[in-house]
Amino acid sequence: MKPLSLRSKIILATLATLALLGGAIDVFSGLRPVAVTISAPKEAKSLVTTPKTIARQLPLPDYSPVPVTEALSQRVAEYHIDVQLVPDTETLKASETVTWTHPGVKPVSDLYFHLYPNAFSSTDTTFMQESGGELRGDSMPDNGFGSMTLTDLRTTEGVSLLQRVQYVQPDDGNINDKTLVKVHLPQPVNGGESVTLKLQFEVKLPKIFARMGTSGNFVMAGQWFPKLSVYEPAGTRGVTEEGWNLHQYHGTSEFYSDFGIYNVTISVPSNYTVAATGFPVKNAKLKQEQKIYQFYADDVHDFAWAASPDFVYAEEALSTPEVPGVRIKLYLDPLHQDLKERYFQAAKAALTSFSKWYGPYPYSTLSIVVPPKGGNGAGGMEYPTLITAFGAAEISPNTSLERTIIHEIGHQYFYGMVASNEFEEAWLDESFTSYAEDKLMEQEYGIMANLPLQSSLVTTSQPLDLETWKYGGADSYTRNVYIRGKLVLKDIERLTSAKVMAAIMSSYTHKYRFQHPSTSDFQKIVEKVTGKSWQTYFDQYVYSGGAPDFAIENITIPSNKSNSGDAHSYESLVKVVNKGSAYANVPLKFTFSDGYTMERIWSGEHKETTFQLFHNAPLLSAEIDPDHSILLESKHINNFKLAALDQDTLSRWTVSMTKLLESVLGTLVW
């Protein structure tokens, strides 16, 4: 999903700065490959022995042969979909044939499908209740509702299963939520066997505000078809018992699906251009005022497409040692048609560096869709081999253009190929992608993220492996999953080194390519690369909402002269405490009234300690972490304290107000 908007960043930064300035007043008063073993799928399992009468269905098209490629993933699901955008109705009509190959061992009697468009069917759905009809700064337009209707569901032998459909709400029991459906099969599917179902469905597209829908004649079809839930065999993401991973569509949740094959035919009005996951099997053809496209993709876990009569199309090829050959396809809003080189440059930089850092980009295409201004609700989103930029609102946008492209291409690795469970461990995608985004923005554009300031925005730390809807709202979700999770990765880098962290990230993305890893899998990689246990660290900062909270508790100057025997030496006692989670090797800086500074390191072994200092001038101030290198601390106000000097001492030691201001303001300028 898109990084924080510039508007959101400005608001949050302003609030943080005001809080820090309030602290300054107190100071002045003295206070996104390993080989995968693939077994050949068995023939689709027949559910019945006697054919039944079949209701009239829209026929699936005669598909052209699709490429046969070496499997990179287990390919649990195979979808053949024929969809038509019905002109002037904002409606999709479609037929779907889906084959599911059981990846586990135990017999399965039910299949589960996500019907994501039903999240927008009323104000009573779980998504709408949790989001309040707002997402990422966008609100649902008036009368912007949408929905999905299953019009037919059958076995390959023609037996109707519509009467076996049951909407389920495993997360909150909301009977008004119809985003997850259970289909009871006539007979169980055993491990390694396959089952095929035929579906027909209609989608009333909502007005765009949450990733999918319409804006004028622009269409974004994301999460638009009945999509199988993930069945997790024992061992996947650490689960001990195999079974379905089932969740509704929540106000802050994104998605989790199994890898497979998609063969999709898309019919649109003849003046429309379509961008889609994968690559076209053949050129689009015109038939009865419809333009018909056919796309194919394998080793992906979703399929999205966009369409508009206004797209300005451009294409360039990229080939590097890590990217053997990919065609970058731009579908630009006319307002941005003169910015294509900026889009291409950002995309090439991202594909080149991310493939070098995290493993080769394995697909032959990458499509970039730039929505119109009114379609910004679909902007800044990732799908396999297709991303969306921010909606075109300015002729000359700032580097948020490049940042968004880089961020969304980063998702091709952590969301696309590593494919973590975004319902339950969203940080494995968003935090990792944000980490990669910052690194590349600095490398390519010289823009360094203001990490200490971002840290100050994390006012409430929560565990990083929470289900997304348990963060208590979009703000808390964003600050933990996007910001705090990224800061944890930066902190691991600080505690190891940039070189070691690069090895950690590379090992993780290569080992778990197409594997659905968990947080504990990432921890194992950290421990393997560094050769030591990180259990305590992960317990404090990942599996719980730990955060250090350092403070200068007290400064004492016993007398004008010390007992050290040096007639010109002053003794100072500085008590420092950590009111939060344990943290080792904490830097401190002591400034004396003659301008001399002294640095010390606190081991952090205990909750508090006292430093005894001697110098030939009185102590003026003490500061913890003066360079703000400890990114997991968000409360910086109590890190600085002035010594309480009597008037006689102040008169003996001339203290420049300029230097004092520099010392104080130095804690604020990050």
C-alpha positions in Angstrom: 0.0 0.0 0.0 1.1 3.5 -0.6 3.4 5.3 1.8 2.1 8.0 4.1 0.7 10.9 2.0 2.6 14.2 2.1 -0.5 15.8 3.8 -0.5 13.2 6.5 3.2 13.5 7.0 3.0 17.3 7.4 0.2 17.1 9.9 1.9 14.4 12.0 5.3 16.2 11.8 3.6 19.5 12.9 2.0 17.8 15.9 5.3 16.1 16.8 7.2 19.4 16.5 4.7 21.2 18.7 5.1 18.5 21.3 8.9 18.8 21.1 8.8 22.6 21.3 6.7 22.2 24.4 9.5 20.1 25.8 12.0 22.8 24.9 10.1 25.3 27.1 10.5 22.9 30.0 14.2 22.7 29.3 14.6 26.5 29.4 12.7 26.6 32.7 15.3 24.2 34.2 13.2 21.3 34.0 7.4 -6.8 -1.7 15.3 -17.8 -5.2 15.5 -21.0 -3.6 14.3 -24.1 -5.6 10.9 -25.3 -4.7 10.0 -29.0 -5.0 6.9 -29.2 -7.1 4.7 -32.2 -7.5 2.6 -32.5 -10.6 -1.1 -31.8 -9.8 -3.4 -34.7 -10.2 -6.5 -34.6 -12.4 -9.3 -32.5 -11.1 -11.4 -34.6 -8.7 -14.9 -35.4 -9.7 -17.5 -34.5 -7.0 -20.3 -36.7 -8.3 -20.8 -39.7 -10.5 -24.1 -38.9 -12.1 -24.4 -35.7 -14.2 -27.2 -33.4 -13.3 -29.2 -30.9 -15.4 -27.2 -27.7 -15.9 -28.7 -24.2 -15.9 -27.8 -22.1 -18.9 -24.4 -20.4 -18.3 -22.3 -17.8 -20.1 -19.8 -20.0 -22.0 -16.1 -19.6 -21.1 -14.1 -18.5 -24.1 -11.9 -20.7 -26.2 -8.6 -19.7 -24.7 -5.4 -19.6 -26.7 -2.6 -21.9 -25.5 -0.7 -20.3 -22.7 3.1 -20.6 -22.1 4.4 -23.5 -20.2 6.9 -22.3 -17.7 9.0 -23.8 -14.9 7.1 -23.5 -11.7 8.6 -21.2 -9.1 5.8 -21.7 -6.6 3.5 -24.5 -5.5 0.7 -23.2 -7.8 -2.2 -24.2 -5.5 -4.9 -22.5 -7.5 -5.6 -22.1 -11.2 -8.1 -19.5 -12.4 -9.7 -19.1 -15.8 -11.9 -16.0 -15.9 -13.9 -14.3 -18.6 -15.1 -10.8 -17.5 -17.0 -8.1 -19.3 -17.2 -4.5 -18.3 -20.8 -3.7 -19.2 -20.9 -0.2 -20.8 -22.5 2.6 -18.9 -23.4 0.4 -15.9 -20.3 0.3 -13.7 -20.9 -3.5 -13.6 -18.7 -6.5 -14.3 -20.3 -9.8 -15.5 -18.0 -12.8 -15.3 -17.5 -16.6 -15.5 -14.8 -18.3 -13.5 -13.4 -21.8 -13.5 -11.1 -22.4 -10.5 -9.1 -25.5 -9.7 -7.7 -26.0 -6.2 -5.1 -28.5 -5.4 -5.1 -29.6 -1.8 -1.6 -28.7 -0.4 -2.1 -30.5 2.9 -3.0 -34.0 4.2 -6.3 -34.0 5.9 -9.5 -34.4 3.9 -11.2 -31.1 3.2 -15.0 -30.8 2.9 -15.4 -27.0 2.5 -13.8 -24.4 0.3 -13.7 -20.7 1.3 -13.8 -17.7 -1.0 -13.2 -14.0 -0.4 -15.9 -11.8 -1.9 -14.1 -8.5 -1.2 -16.5 -6.2 -3.1 -19.2 -6.9 -0.5 -17.1 -4.8 1.9 -18.7 -1.8 0.2 -22.3 -3.1 0.1 -23.6 -1.0 3.1 -22.5 1.0 6.1 -23.0 -2.1 8.2 -20.2 -4.2 6.9 -17.1 -4.8 9.0 -14.9 -2.8 6.7 -17.3 0.2 6.8 -17.9 0.0 10.5 -14.1 -0.1 11.2 -13.1 2.5 8.7 -16.0 4.8 9.0 -16.1 5.0 5.3 -12.6 6.5 5.1 -9.3 5.0 4.0 -5.9 6.7 3.4 -7.4 10.2 3.4 -10.2 9.3 1.0 -13.9 9.0 1.8 -16.6 7.0 0.2 -18.6 9.2 -2.2 -22.3 9.6 -1.8 -24.1 6.6 -3.1 -20.7 4.9 -3.8 -21.7 1.4 -2.7 -20.7 -1.7 -4.5 -21.2 -5.5 -4.1 -20.6 -8.9 -5.5 -23.3 -11.5 -6.3 -22.7 -15.1 -7.0 -25.3 -16.0 -9.7 -24.2 -19.6 -10.2 -21.9 -22.1 -8.6 -21.5 -25.6 -9.9 -19.3 -28.7 -10.1 -17.8 -29.7 -13.4 -20.6 -32.2 -13.7 -23.2 -29.5 -13.4 -24.4 -30.0 -9.8 -25.4 -26.6 -8.3 -23.8 -25.7 -5.0 -25.5 -22.3 -4.5 -27.7 -23.9 -1.8 -24.5 -24.9 0.0 -23.1 -21.4 0.2 -22.9 -19.9 3.7 -21.5 -16.5 4.6 -19.2 -16.7 7.6 -17.7 -14.0 10.0 -14.9 -15.7 12.0 -13.4 -12.4 13.2 -16.3 -10.5 14.7 -19.6 -12.4 14.0 -21.0 -9.4 12.1 -24.0 -11.0 10.2 -24.0 -8.0 7.9 -20.6 -8.8 6.6 -20.5 -11.0 3.5 -16.9 -10.8 2.5 -16.1 -14.5 3.3 -18.2 -17.4 2.1 -18.0 -21.2 2.8 -19.0 -23.7 0.1 -19.7 -27.2 1.3 -18.5 -29.8 -1.2 -20.5 -32.9 -2.1 -17.5 -35.0 -1.1 -14.1 -34.4 0.6 -10.9 -33.6 -1.3 -7.9 -35.6 -0.1 -4.4 -34.3 0.2 -2.7 -33.9 -3.2 -6.0 -34.1 -5.1 -7.7 -31.3 -7.0 -11.2 -30.0 -7.3 -12.7 -27.7 -9.9 -15.7 -25.4 -9.5 -17.5 -23.2 -12.1 -18.8 -19.8 -10.9 -20.7 -17.0 -12.4 -20.8 -13.6 -10.7 -21.6 -10.0 -11.1 -19.8 -7.0 -9.5 -21.4 -3.7 -9.0 -18.3 -1.5 -8.8 -18.2 1.0 -6.0 -17.1 4.6 -6.4 -13.3 4.5 -5.8 -12.2 5.2 -2.4 -10.7 2.0 -1.2 -8.4 0.5 -3.9 -11.2 -0.5 -6.3 -14.1 0.9 -8.2 -14.8 3.6 -10.8 -14.1 7.3 -11.2 -15.8 8.7 -14.3 -14.6 6.4 -17.1 -11.6 5.0 -15.2 -12.0 1.5 -13.8 -9.8 -0.1 -11.1 -10.6 -3.8 -10.7 -8.7 -4.9 -7.6 -9.9 -7.8 -5.4 -12.8 -8.1 -7.9 -13.3 -11.9 -8.3 -14.2 -14.7 -5.9 -10.8 -15.7 -4.6 -9.9 -18.8 -2.6 -8.7 -18.4 0.9 -5.3 -19.9 1.9 -5.1 -23.4 3.2 -2.0 -23.7 5.3 -0.3 -27.1 5.7 1.4 -27.8 9.0 4.6 -25.9 9.2 3.5 -22.9 7.1 4.1 -19.8 9.1 4.7 -22.0 12.1 1.2 -23.4 12.3 1.1 -26.8 14.1 -2.2 -28.0 12.6 -3.1 -27.5 9.0 -6.3 -25.7 8.1 -7.8 -22.6 6.4 -6.6 -19.1 7.3 -9.9 -17.2 7.4 -10.5 -13.5 7.8 -13.0 -11.0 6.7 -12.2 -7.7 4.9 -11.3 -5.2 7.7 -10.9 -1.5 7.7 -7.1 -1.7 7.9 -6.4 -5.2 6.4 -4.9 -6.0 3.1 -4.6 -9.5 1.6 -3.2 -13.0 1.7 -3.6 -15.6 -1.1 -2.0 -18.7 -2.5 0.2 -18.7 -5.6 -1.2 -20.0 -8.8 -2.0 -19.5 -12.5 -4.3 -16.9 -14.0 -5.7 -16.9 -17.5 -8.1 -14.0 -17.8 -10.1 -12.6 -20.8 -11.3 -9.0 -20.3 -13.9 -7.4 -22.6 -14.2 -3.6 -22.5 -15.8 -1.0 -24.8 -13.8 -0.6 -28.0 -12.2 2.7 -27.1 -10.8 1.4 -23.8 -7.2 0.4 -23.0 -6.6 -2.3 -20.4 -3.6 -2.7 -18.0 -3.4 -6.0 -16.2 -1.4 -8.5 -14.2 0.8 -10.7 -16.3 1.2 -10.3 -20.1 -1.1 -10.4 -23.1 -1.3 -13.8 -24.7 -2.2 -12.2 -28.0 -3.1 -8.8 -29.4 -6.5 -7.4 -28.3 -9.2 -7.9 -30.9 -12.4 -6.0 -31.7 -15.7 -7.9 -31.7 -19.2 -6.2 -31.7 -18.0 -2.9 -30.3 -16.0 -4.7 -27.6 -12.2 -4.9 -27.3 -11.2 -8.3 -26.0 -7.9 -8.8 -24.1 -6.4 -12.1 -22.9 -3.8 -12.0 -20.1 -1.8 -14.8 -18.5 0.2 -14.9 -15.3 1.8 -17.7 -13.3 3.4 -17.9 -9.9 1.3 -15.0 -8.7 -1.3 -14.8 -5.9 -3.7 -12.2 -7.3 -4.8 -10.6 -10.5 -5.8 -7.0 -11.0 -6.6 -4.8 -14.0 -7.5 -1.2 -14.8 -9.2 0.3 -17.9 -9.7 3.7 -19.3 -10.3 5.3 -22.7 -7.9 8.1 -21.7 -4.7 6.2 -20.9 -1.5 7.5 -22.6 0.6 4.4 -23.1 4.4 4.2 -23.1 6.7 1.3 -22.8 10.4 0.7 -22.2 12.6 -2.4 -21.7 15.0 -3.1 -18.9 17.7 -5.7 -18.9 20.4 -6.1 -16.2 22.3 -9.1 -14.7 19.6 -9.4 -12.1 16.7 -8.5 -14.4 17.2 -10.6 -17.5 14.4 -8.8 -19.4 11.3 -6.9 -18.3 9.0 -4.6 -20.2 7.9 -1.6 -18.1 4.5 -0.5 -19.3 3.1 2.9 -18.4 -0.6 3.7 -18.5 -0.6 7.5 -17.8 -3.3 9.9 -17.0 -3.1 12.6 -19.7 -2.0 15.2 -17.0 1.2 13.2 -16.5 2.0 12.3 -20.1 5.0 14.5 -20.1 6.4 12.9 -16.9 6.9 9.5 -18.3 10.7 9.7 -18.0 10.4 10.2 -14.2 8.2 7.2 -13.9 10.6 5.1 -16.0 13.7 6.2 -14.1 12.1 5.4 -10.7 10.9 2.0 -11.9 14.2 1.1 -13.4 16.1 2.1 -10.3 13.7 0.1 -8.1 13.8 -3.0 -10.2 17.6 -2.9 -10.6 18.5 -2.4 -7.0 15.8 -4.5 -5.4 16.6 -7.4 -7.7 20.2 -7.0 -6.6 19.4 -6.8 -2.9 16.4 -9.2 -2.6 16.6 -11.5 -5.6 15.8 -11.4 -9.3 12.5 -10.0 -10.5 11.1 -13.2 -12.2 8.3 -11.7 -14.4 8.5 -10.4 -17.9 6.3 -7.3 -17.3 5.7 -4.6 -14.8 2.7 -2.3 -15.4 2.3 1.1 -13.8 -1.1 2.7 -13.8 -1.5 6.4 -13.1 -5.1 7.1 -12.1 -6.9 10.4 -12.7 -7.2 12.8 -9.9 -10.7 11.6 -9.0 -9.4 8.0 -8.8 -6.7 8.6 -6.2 -8.5 6.2 -3.9 -7.1 3.5 -6.3 -3.6 5.0 -6.2 -0.5 3.9 -4.4 -1.4 0.2 -4.4 0.4 -3.0 -5.3 -0.7 -6.1 -7.2 1.4 -8.8 -8.8 3.3 -7.2 -11.8 1.0 -4.2 -11.6 1.1 -1.1 -9.4 -0.8 2.1 -9.2 0.8 5.5 -8.7 -0.8 8.5 -6.9 -3.7 10.0 -8.8 -2.5 12.7 -11.2 -3.3 16.0 -9.5 -0.3 18.2 -10.4 1.6 18.9 -13.6 4.9 19.0 -11.7 4.6 16.8 -8.5 7.5 16.6 -6.0 9.5 13.5 -5.4 6.5 11.8 -3.8 6.0 10.6 -7.4 9.2 8.6 -7.3 8.7 7.6 -3.7 5.3 6.0 -4.5 6.6 4.1 -7.5 9.6 2.9 -5.5 7.5 1.9 -2.6 4.9 0.0 -4.7 7.7 -1.8 -6.6 9.2 -2.8 -3.3 5.9 -4.6 -2.6 6.6 -6.8 -5.6 9.2 -8.5 -3.4 7.7 -8.6 0.1 4.0 -8.7 -0.8 4.4 -10.3 -4.2 7.1 -13.0 -3.9 7.7 -13.4 -0.2 3.9 -13.2 0.2 3.4 -12.8 3.9 0.0 -12.9 5.6 -1.1 -9.3 5.6 -4.2 -10.1 7.7 -2.0 -11.1 10.7 1.6 -9.9 10.1 1.3 -6.8 7.9 4.6 -5.5 9.1 6.4 -8.2 7.1 5.3 -6.4 4.0 4.7 -2.7 4.9 7.7 -2.3 7.3 10.1 -4.2 5.0 8.9 -2.3 1.9 9.2 1.1 3.8 12.8 0.1 4.8 13.7 -0.7 1.2 12.0 2.5 0.0 14.1 4.7 2.4 17.3 3.0 1.4 16.7 3.5 -2.3 15.4 7.1 -2.0 18.7 8.0 -0.3 20.8 6.1 -2.9 19.0 7.5 -6.0 17.8 10.9 -4.9 19.8 11.8 -1.9 16.7 12.1 0.3 17.3 10.8 3.8 14.3 9.9 6.0 14.0 11.9 9.2 13.9 8.8 11.3 14.0 10.4 14.8 11.1 12.6 13.9 9.2 9.6 12.6 10.0 7.8 15.8 8.4 10.6 17.8 5.1 9.9 16.0 4.9 6.4 17.5 3.1 7.6 20.6 1.8 4.1 21.5 3.9 1.1 20.7 2.1 -2.2 20.0 3.2 -5.6 18.9 4.1 -5.9 15.3 2.5 -9.3 14.7 -1.0 -8.2 15.6 -4.0 -8.9 13.4 -4.5 -5.6 11.6 -7.9 -4.8 13.0 -6.6 -5.1 16.6 -4.5 -2.0 16.4 -7.5 0.1 17.3 -7.7 2.3 14.3 -5.9 3.5 11.2 -3.6 5.9 13.0 -2.2 3.3 15.4 -2.0 0.7 12.6 0.0 3.1 10.4 2.4 4.3 13.1 3.2 0.8 14.1 3.1 -1.2 10.9 4.7 1.4 8.6 6.9 3.4 11.0 7.7 1.4 14.1 8.3 -1.8 12.2 10.7 0.0 9.8 12.5 1.5 12.8 12.9 -2.0 14.3 14.7 -3.0 11.1 16.8 0.1 11.2 17.7 -0.6 14.8 18.7 -4.2 13.9 21.0 -2.6 11.3 22.4 -0.2 13.9 23.1 -3.1 16.3 24.8 -5.2 13.6 26.0 -3.1 10.7 24.8 -2.1 7.3 26.7 -5.0 5.7 25.2 -7.6 8.1 21.7 -6.2 7.7 22.1 -6.5 3.9 23.0 -10.1 4.4 20.0 -10.6 6.7 17.6 -9.1 4.2 19.0 -11.0 1.2 19.0 -14.3 3.1 15.4 -13.8 4.2 14.0 -12.9 0.7 15.9 -15.6 -1.1 15.0 -18.4 1.4 11.4 -17.5 1.7 10.7 -16.6 -1.9 7.2 -18.0 -2.8 7.0 -19.5 0.7 4.6 -17.4 3.0 7.0 -16.8 5.9 6.2 -15.6 9.4 7.8 -13.2 11.9 9.5 -16.2 13.6 11.0 -17.2 10.2 12.6 -13.7 9.9 13.9 -14.0 13.5 15.6 -17.3 12.5 17.3 -15.6 9.6 18.6 -12.8 11.9 19.9 -15.4 14.3 21.5 -17.5 11.6 23.3 -14.6 10.0 24.5 -13.0 13.2 25.3 -16.3 15.0 23.5 -15.4 18.2 20.0 -15.4 19.9 17.7 -12.5 19.3 14.9 -13.9 21.4 15.0 -11.2 24.1 15.1 -8.4 21.5 12.2 -9.9 19.5 10.2 -10.5 22.7 10.6 -6.9 23.7 10.3 -5.0 20.4 8.5 -7.3 17.9 6.2 -9.6 19.8 5.3 -6.9 22.3 5.1 -3.1 22.1 8.3 -2.5 24.0 10.1 0.9 23.8 12.9 2.4 25.9 12.2 5.6 27.7 15.4 7.3 28.9 15.4 10.2 31.2 17.8 12.4 33.1 16.3 12.0 36.5 18.5 14.3 38.5 21.7 16.4 38.4 23.4 17.1 41.7 26.4 19.3 42.3 27.4 18.6 46.0 29.7 21.6 46.3 31.7 24.1 44.3 34.8 22.0 44.8 35.2 18.2 44.7 36.8 16.0 47.2 39.2 14.7 44.6 42.1 16.8 46.0 42.1 19.0 43.0 41.3 22.5 44.2 40.0 23.5 40.7 37.8 20.5 40.1 34.0 20.4 40.4 32.1 17.2 41.1 28.7 16.5 39.5 26.4 13.5 40.0 23.9 12.7 37.2 21.2 10.1 37.7 19.9 8.5 34.5 17.0 6.0 34.3 15.2 3.9 31.7 11.4 3.8 32.4 10.7 1.5 29.4 12.2 -1.6 27.8 15.8 -2.6 28.3 18.3 -1.3 25.9 22.1 -1.6 25.9 24.9 0.8 25.1 23.2 4.1 25.5 25.3 7.2 24.7 25.3 10.3 26.9 26.8 13.7 26.5 27.7 16.1 29.3 28.4 19.8 28.6 30.2 22.0 31.1 29.9 25.7 31.5 33.3 26.4 29.8 32.1 24.6 26.6 33.9 21.4 27.3 31.9 18.2 26.5 32.4 14.7 27.9 30.8 11.5 26.4 30.0 8.3 28.2 28.2 5.0 27.4 25.6 3.5 29.7 25.5 -0.3 29.6 21.8 -0.3 30.3 22.1 -3.4 32.5 20.0 -1.8 35.2 17.0 0.5 35.2 19.1 3.3 36.6 22.6 4.4 37.2 24.5 7.5 38.4 27.5 9.0 36.7 30.1 10.8 38.8 31.9 13.5 36.8 34.8 15.8 37.6 35.9 18.9 35.7 37.4 22.3 36.3 34.1 24.0 35.5 30.6 23.2 36.7 28.3 20.9 34.7 25.8 22.8 32.6 23.7 20.1 31.1 23.3 16.3 30.5 21.8 14.6 27.5 20.9 11.0 26.6 21.4 9.9 23.0 22.4 13.3 21.6 22.6 12.0 18.0 19.1 10.4 18.3 20.6 7.1 17.1 18.2 4.9 19.3 15.2 5.0 17.0 12.9 2.9 19.2 12.6 5.6 21.8 9.8 8.0 20.9 9.8 10.2 24.1 12.8 12.5 23.7 11.6 15.4 25.9 13.1 14.0 29.1 16.4 13.1 27.5 17.9 16.6 28.3 18.3 18.5 31.5 20.1 21.6 32.6 22.0 21.6 35.9 20.6 24.0 38.6 23.5 26.4 39.1 23.4 29.0 41.8 23.9 32.7 40.9 27.4 32.9 42.3 28.5 30.1 40.1 26.8 31.6 37.1 28.6 34.9 37.7 31.9 33.1 37.9 31.4 31.2 34.7 30.2 33.2 31.7 27.8 31.1 29.7 27.0 32.3 26.2 23.3 32.4 25.5 24.1 31.6 21.9 25.9 28.4 22.9 23.1 27.5 25.3 20.5 27.9 22.5 22.6 25.8 20.2 22.9 23.1 22.8 19.2 23.0 23.5 18.0 23.4 19.9 20.4 20.7 18.8 18.1 18.2 20.5 15.3 19.3 18.2 17.0 19.6 14.8 16.9 16.1 13.4 
